[in-house]
XYZ file of N, CA and C in Angstrom:
519
model
N 8.868 28.254 15.650
C 10.093 27.571 15.420
C 9.715 25.816 15.006
N 9.961 25.205 14.361
C 9.763 23.928 14.083
C 11.045 23.405 13.644
N 10.968 22.177 14.358
C 12.111 21.216 13.973
C 12.020 20.159 12.932
N 12.473 19.888 11.600
C 12.409 19.037 10.821
C 13.569 17.904 10.905
N 13.401 16.635 11.647
C 14.375 15.923 11.508
C 14.749 15.583 10.049
N 16.176 15.153 10.319
C 16.641 14.663 9.069
C 17.072 13.058 9.423
N 16.314 12.454 8.687
C 16.152 10.863 8.807
C 17.640 10.205 7.949
N 18.639 8.955 8.530
C 19.466 8.695 7.586
C 19.117 8.034 6.309
N 19.621 8.415 5.267
C 19.195 7.642 4.125
C 19.525 6.191 4.082
N 18.855 5.686 3.553
C 18.728 3.966 3.433
C 19.093 3.628 2.057
N 19.262 3.797 1.058
C 19.459 3.565 -0.300
C 18.097 3.672 -0.797
N 17.796 3.004 -1.958
C 16.341 3.349 -3.075
C 15.817 2.009 -3.222
N 14.773 2.036 -3.467
C 13.549 0.855 -3.995
C 14.419 0.176 -4.866
N 15.461 0.713 -5.816
C 16.005 -0.019 -6.848
C 17.351 -0.704 -6.169
N 17.751 -0.094 -5.160
C 18.938 -1.241 -4.540
C 18.197 -2.332 -3.944
N 16.979 -2.184 -3.380
C 16.360 -3.272 -3.062
C 16.074 -4.332 -4.022
N 15.624 -4.181 -4.819
C 15.486 -4.796 -6.041
C 16.765 -5.647 -6.709
N 17.737 -4.772 -6.909
C 19.022 -5.404 -7.162
C 19.059 -6.442 -6.434
N 19.502 -6.526 -4.976
C 19.923 -7.506 -3.929
C 18.737 -8.445 -3.816
N 17.528 -8.259 -4.721
C 16.943 -9.547 -4.541
C 15.674 -9.348 -3.732
N 15.950 -8.354 -2.490
C 14.841 -8.235 -1.464
C 13.139 -8.129 -2.067
N 13.077 -6.841 -3.360
C 12.087 -6.797 -3.927
C 12.037 -7.372 -5.055
N 10.579 -7.575 -5.667
C 10.207 -8.213 -6.918
C 10.567 -6.947 -7.795
N 11.456 -7.213 -8.949
C 11.470 -6.120 -10.187
C 10.249 -5.230 -10.303
N 9.299 -5.363 -10.413
C 8.385 -4.557 -11.085
C 8.319 -3.286 -9.788
N 8.763 -3.710 -8.464
C 8.791 -2.398 -7.226
C 9.787 -1.011 -8.029
N 10.724 -1.501 -8.756
C 11.374 -0.329 -9.223
C 10.445 0.577 -10.267
N 9.643 0.161 -10.916
C 8.859 1.026 -11.852
C 7.551 1.253 -10.804
N 6.797 0.662 -10.280
C 5.939 1.266 -8.890
C 6.468 2.390 -8.441
N 7.229 2.266 -7.298
C 7.868 3.221 -5.924
C 8.506 4.095 -6.736
N 7.998 5.104 -7.411
C 8.726 6.292 -7.811
C 8.295 7.523 -7.314
N 9.011 8.563 -7.235
C 8.358 9.650 -6.764
C 8.107 10.336 -7.851
N 7.232 11.533 -7.520
C 6.612 12.681 -8.286
C 5.912 11.829 -9.557
N 5.704 10.909 -9.585
C 4.889 10.324 -10.735
C 3.533 10.914 -10.586
N 3.183 11.276 -12.388
C 1.779 11.984 -12.531
C 1.294 11.554 -13.948
N 0.474 12.195 -14.547
C -0.471 11.716 -15.523
C 0.507 12.543 -16.706
N 1.039 13.495 -16.468
C 2.323 14.057 -17.477
C 3.474 13.419 -17.214
N 4.081 13.182 -16.338
C 5.292 12.284 -16.036
C 4.789 10.838 -15.145
N 4.511 10.053 -15.955
C 3.932 8.543 -15.377
C 5.503 8.136 -14.909
N 6.407 8.162 -15.414
C 8.026 7.467 -14.571
C 8.296 8.042 -13.333
N 8.348 9.409 -13.180
C 8.689 9.852 -12.025
C 10.076 9.834 -11.497
N 10.820 9.742 -10.250
C 12.136 9.437 -10.071
C 12.186 8.619 -9.327
N 13.549 7.795 -9.005
C 13.839 7.216 -8.146
C 13.412 7.381 -6.703
N 12.767 6.349 -5.567
C 12.218 6.408 -4.353
C 13.542 6.207 -3.402
N 13.997 7.317 -3.068
C 15.257 7.079 -1.843
C 14.536 6.841 -0.560
N 14.905 5.774 0.359
C 14.587 5.592 1.492
C 15.351 6.003 2.435
N 14.721 5.812 3.702
C 15.600 6.284 5.143
C 15.648 4.891 5.214
N 16.851 4.968 6.425
C 17.177 3.691 6.868
C 15.847 3.124 7.633
N 15.405 3.555 8.536
C 14.181 2.825 9.280
C 13.495 1.957 8.260
N 13.184 2.912 6.844
C 12.114 2.021 5.842
C 12.818 0.551 5.223
N 13.979 1.037 5.280
C 14.860 -0.082 4.487
C 15.020 -1.359 5.576
N 15.272 -0.777 6.932
C 15.454 -1.644 7.969
C 13.815 -2.699 8.060
N 12.730 -1.819 7.869
C 11.400 -2.666 8.290
C 11.366 -3.337 7.133
N 11.466 -2.880 5.635
C 11.148 -3.888 4.731
C 12.097 -5.011 4.579
N 13.283 -5.016 4.942
C 14.019 -6.153 4.784
C 13.551 -7.241 6.153
N 12.856 -6.694 7.559
C 12.520 -7.598 8.277
C 11.266 -8.358 7.628
N 10.455 -7.538 6.775
C 8.843 -7.859 6.519
C 9.243 -9.069 5.218
N 10.570 -8.927 4.630
C 11.099 -10.149 3.648
C 11.444 -11.275 4.282
N 11.617 -10.894 5.509
C 11.989 -12.213 6.295
C 11.041 -13.253 6.806
N 9.966 -12.428 6.811
C 8.635 -12.671 7.525
C 8.713 -12.516 9.082
N 9.612 -11.465 9.231
C 9.488 -11.212 10.645
C 8.724 -9.962 11.003
N 8.206 -10.171 12.372
C 7.368 -8.728 12.455
C 8.451 -7.798 13.320
N 7.728 -6.291 12.937
C 8.484 -5.478 13.322
C 7.412 -4.276 13.773
N 8.301 -3.406 15.123
C 7.270 -2.387 15.459
C 7.839 -1.114 14.981
N 7.672 -0.239 14.243
C 8.013 0.790 14.068
C 7.235 2.101 14.720
N 8.282 3.023 15.352
C 7.628 4.146 15.675
C 8.440 5.454 15.192
N 7.958 6.199 14.683
C 8.421 7.468 14.426
C 7.713 8.520 13.665
N 7.799 9.725 13.826
C 7.093 10.990 13.652
C 6.487 11.077 12.350
N 5.455 12.452 12.180
C 4.467 12.515 11.402
C 5.610 12.489 9.852
N 5.279 12.037 9.046
C 5.910 12.237 7.889
C 7.231 11.908 7.518
N 7.230 10.709 8.361
C 8.854 9.793 8.147
C 8.681 8.504 7.083
N 7.489 8.711 6.954
C 7.347 7.565 5.698
C 7.026 6.242 6.214
N 6.636 6.093 7.584
C 6.060 4.551 8.330
C 4.990 3.910 6.979
N 3.901 4.513 6.617
C 3.033 3.585 5.578
C 3.999 2.884 4.443
N 5.351 3.305 3.729
C 6.133 2.783 3.116
C 6.470 1.346 3.513
N 6.603 1.100 4.965
C 7.311 -0.171 5.529
C 6.116 -1.301 5.699
N 4.958 -0.871 5.325
C 3.991 -1.933 5.345
C 3.441 -2.260 3.699
N 3.387 -0.987 2.640
C 2.957 -0.875 1.850
C 3.740 -1.496 0.677
N 5.196 -1.223 0.797
C 6.142 -1.889 -0.084
C 6.027 -3.110 0.041
N 6.006 -3.729 1.388
C 6.071 -5.417 1.405
C 4.777 -5.914 0.825
N 3.852 -5.314 1.246
C 2.237 -5.782 0.727
C 2.105 -5.967 -0.703
N 2.711 -5.061 -1.555
C 2.994 -4.879 -3.119
C 3.684 -6.184 -3.310
N 4.899 -6.347 -3.042
C 5.905 -6.878 -2.897
C 5.198 -8.469 -3.171
N 4.552 -8.653 -2.112
C 3.885 -9.963 -1.779
C 3.079 -10.484 -3.057
N 1.990 -9.305 -3.301
C 0.952 -9.810 -4.183
C 1.769 -9.765 -5.554
N 2.700 -9.018 -5.796
C 3.750 -9.060 -7.216
C 4.308 -10.673 -7.219
N 4.682 -11.148 -6.366
C 5.616 -12.466 -6.104
C 4.531 -13.760 -6.419
N 3.243 -13.306 -5.597
C 2.300 -14.716 -5.382
C 1.093 -14.329 -6.635
N 0.716 -13.288 -7.405
C 0.152 -13.028 -8.470
C -1.005 -12.084 -7.764
N -1.355 -11.553 -8.567
C -2.967 -10.578 -8.601
C -3.980 -11.530 -8.974
N -5.172 -10.989 -8.437
C -6.757 -11.540 -8.431
C -6.818 -12.867 -7.854
N -6.250 -13.089 -6.696
C -6.399 -14.139 -6.006
C -7.216 -13.840 -4.362
N -8.179 -12.650 -4.826
C -8.717 -12.331 -3.670
C -7.650 -11.557 -2.671
N -8.360 -11.190 -1.653
C -7.509 -9.991 -0.578
C -6.060 -10.598 0.108
N -5.064 -9.939 -0.177
C -3.747 -10.618 0.052
C -3.050 -9.911 1.274
N -3.912 -8.766 1.626
C -3.471 -7.856 2.586
C -4.602 -6.842 2.902
N -4.448 -6.852 4.096
C -5.811 -5.435 4.680
C -4.658 -4.857 5.784
N -5.152 -3.967 5.616
C -4.415 -2.528 6.205
C -5.292 -1.333 6.861
N -5.142 -1.522 8.411
C -6.676 -1.139 8.975
C -6.001 0.216 9.369
N -6.435 1.210 9.237
C -6.444 2.616 9.916
C -7.520 2.705 10.998
N -6.976 3.968 12.128
C -7.537 4.468 12.701
C -8.846 5.525 12.640
N -8.632 5.743 11.168
C -9.575 7.026 10.920
C -9.713 6.949 9.234
N -10.823 7.679 8.779
C -11.055 7.688 7.588
C -10.446 8.280 6.716
N -9.573 9.383 7.569
C -8.989 10.397 6.668
C -7.531 9.890 6.420
N -6.842 8.789 7.286
C -5.756 8.096 6.970
C -5.651 7.289 5.605
N -7.207 6.427 5.938
C -7.441 5.604 4.810
C -7.178 6.162 3.145
N -8.003 7.381 2.857
C -8.482 8.083 2.561
C -6.951 8.700 1.338
N -6.022 9.492 2.181
C -4.581 9.775 2.061
C -3.751 8.899 1.402
N -3.928 7.708 2.116
C -3.101 6.395 1.785
C -3.657 5.702 -0.002
N -5.134 5.887 -0.005
C -5.625 5.326 -1.348
C -4.984 6.105 -2.585
N -5.050 7.628 -2.166
C -4.589 8.442 -2.736
C -2.932 8.220 -3.320
N -2.236 7.973 -2.480
C -0.825 7.552 -2.566
C -0.607 6.305 -3.415
N -1.109 5.358 -2.805
C -1.800 4.217 -3.805
C -1.573 4.403 -5.125
N -2.431 4.950 -5.517
C -3.263 5.247 -6.866
C -2.502 5.820 -7.455
N -1.363 6.833 -6.892
C -0.072 7.350 -7.986
C 0.790 6.306 -7.922
N 1.501 5.497 -7.316
C 2.122 4.089 -7.453
C 1.481 3.317 -8.313
N 0.369 2.790 -8.452
C 0.164 1.718 -8.975
C -0.976 2.146 -10.231
N -1.202 3.009 -10.249
C -1.971 3.570 -11.601
C -1.213 4.511 -12.530
N -0.519 5.461 -12.181
C 0.355 6.068 -13.091
C 1.222 5.290 -13.876
N 1.712 5.018 -14.978
C 2.560 4.411 -15.916
C 2.055 3.072 -16.278
N 0.876 2.998 -15.949
C 0.142 1.434 -16.387
C -1.164 2.190 -17.219
N -1.631 0.980 -18.306
C -2.693 0.934 -18.924
C -3.747 1.236 -18.114
N -4.683 1.919 -18.317
C -6.125 2.445 -17.334
C -6.702 1.139 -16.998
N -7.137 0.966 -16.020
C -7.583 -0.107 -15.235
C -6.732 -1.602 -15.269
N -5.648 -1.587 -15.477
C -4.606 -2.540 -15.640
C -3.559 -2.195 -14.869
N -3.677 -2.148 -13.092
C -2.819 -1.835 -12.471
C -2.191 -3.155 -11.787
N -0.609 -2.830 -11.762
C -0.331 -4.442 -11.191
C -0.712 -4.900 -9.932
N -1.062 -4.258 -9.134
C -1.697 -4.634 -7.903
C -2.948 -3.946 -7.870
N -3.870 -4.491 -7.318
C -5.302 -4.143 -7.541
C -5.824 -3.628 -5.540
N -6.094 -2.691 -5.185
C -6.393 -2.131 -4.229
C -7.942 -1.421 -4.277
N -8.323 -1.508 -2.964
C -9.957 -0.508 -2.770
C -9.841 -0.347 -1.098
N -10.576 0.982 -1.085
C -10.796 1.258 0.259
C -12.237 1.071 0.624
N -12.413 0.499 1.947
C -13.825 -0.047 2.260
C -13.404 0.348 3.523
N -14.324 1.525 4.044
C -14.311 2.415 4.928
C -15.907 2.816 5.803
N -16.926 2.215 4.797
C -17.976 2.822 5.018
C -18.782 3.953 4.381
N -17.966 4.657 3.328
C -17.849 5.927 2.765
C -18.527 5.569 1.670
N -18.370 4.254 1.168
C -18.597 3.837 -0.428
C -20.001 3.572 -0.038
N -20.523 3.628 -1.695
C -21.955 3.675 -1.980
C -22.143 1.930 -2.047
N -23.432 1.725 -2.197
C -23.951 0.322 -2.435
C -22.963 -0.633 -3.624
N -23.363 0.410 -4.990
C -22.493 -0.480 -6.148
C -21.211 -0.454 -5.905
N -20.391 0.338 -5.109
C -18.959 0.520 -4.756
C -18.686 -0.819 -3.869
N -19.367 -1.030 -2.800
C -19.132 -2.283 -1.842
C -19.597 -3.510 -2.492
N -20.439 -3.671 -3.387
C -20.608 -4.707 -4.305
C -19.669 -4.982 -5.443
N -18.979 -4.349 -5.934
C -18.154 -4.369 -6.243
C -17.246 -4.826 -5.857
N -16.523 -4.292 -4.449
C -15.643 -4.650 -4.242
C -15.771 -6.237 -3.410
N -16.958 -6.540 -3.236
C -17.379 -8.460 -2.767
C -17.442 -9.671 -3.871
N -17.802 -8.673 -5.175
C -18.009 -9.350 -6.577
C -16.537 -9.791 -6.763
N -15.604 -8.701 -6.587
C -14.084 -8.632 -7.322
C -12.900 -7.902 -6.468
N -12.794 -9.084 -5.354
C -12.017 -8.380 -3.978
C -10.558 -7.875 -4.654
N -9.982 -6.708 -4.104
C -8.920 -6.432 -4.547
C -7.665 -7.153 -4.002
N -6.402 -7.052 -4.225
C -5.397 -7.462 -3.584
C -5.124 -6.962 -2.323
N -5.334 -5.999 -1.885
C -5.014 -5.030 -0.986
C -6.172 -4.129 -0.522
N -6.602 -4.323 0.749
C -8.006 -3.821 1.222
C -7.437 -2.654 2.133
N -7.839 -1.495 1.985
C -7.607 -0.423 3.030
C -8.992 -0.075 3.783
N -8.964 -0.176 5.275
C -10.268 -0.118 5.935
C -9.918 0.558 7.167
N -10.919 0.841 8.341
C -10.724 1.060 9.654
C -11.142 -0.255 10.262
N -10.980 0.006 11.679
C -11.494 -1.177 12.540
C -12.753 -1.410 12.860
N -13.617 -0.505 12.882
C -15.255 -0.610 12.776
C -15.554 -1.469 11.586
N -15.093 -1.024 10.254
C -15.431 -2.114 9.122
C -15.166 -3.272 8.804
N -13.605 -3.689 9.537
C -12.954 -4.600 9.508
C -13.546 -5.500 10.788
N -14.573 -5.130 11.503
C -15.336 -5.923 12.319
C -16.637 -6.338 11.654
N -16.990 -5.437 11.102
C -18.318 -5.861 10.024
C -17.851 -7.097 9.043
N -16.694 -6.705 8.260
C -16.152 -7.541 7.237
C -16.003 -9.021 8.019
N -15.761 -9.066 9.107
C -15.704 -10.513 9.645
C -17.154 -11.088 10.280
N -18.196 -10.152 10.328
C -19.213 -10.735 10.864
C -20.540 -10.750 10.038
N -20.489 -9.911 9.150
C -21.785 -9.742 7.904
C -21.340 -10.833 7.107
N -22.807 -11.829 6.925
C -22.696 -12.703 6.112
C -22.353 -12.250 4.616
N -22.923 -11.360 3.992
C -22.533 -10.662 3.047
C -21.139 -10.250 2.429
N -20.327 -10.421 3.673
C -19.173 -9.700 3.174
C -17.685 -11.029 4.011
N -18.470 -11.937 4.396
C -17.361 -13.228 4.684
C -16.907 -13.454 3.528
N -17.171 -13.666 2.270
C -16.131 -14.332 1.444
C -15.312 -13.584 0.933
N -14.988 -12.381 1.378
C -13.869 -11.436 1.129
C -12.760 -11.757 1.804
N -12.799 -12.028 3.584
C -12.119 -12.863 4.378
C -12.245 -14.000 4.622
């Protein structure tokens, strides 16, 4: 027997764009079922806890979100990070660092971000750039990140410590 909780609906990304909470490009980025075949997808419906967290972030307030697996917690920090980059401009170096406790989470989030930020945009021209930096990358991948830092960096706590202490990574942060 397994219980799947139902979360209260909290509107859509499009609603948050309409009321000015999110940048207009978020309506194009954050859609579900985007793919190479269907780069447009469908509107993303949020849960109430997601909408509340995104609004808190927009106000510049801290928040703690605790919720079960599969409840969309990652959207509560990814959406505000992408919105921030859209409002302040891409290509200015790392503007957000997302720290995961294990590489598996960073890898799965990188795949989700790829769907949002790459499908529906010309190849190599996403509206917001991101990279994974977890120690799994080869030397040339690491050098590419150092020489052309992404807007959002996905990492783990061990690599973050190295980023803060290694002289070759100092320019990233």
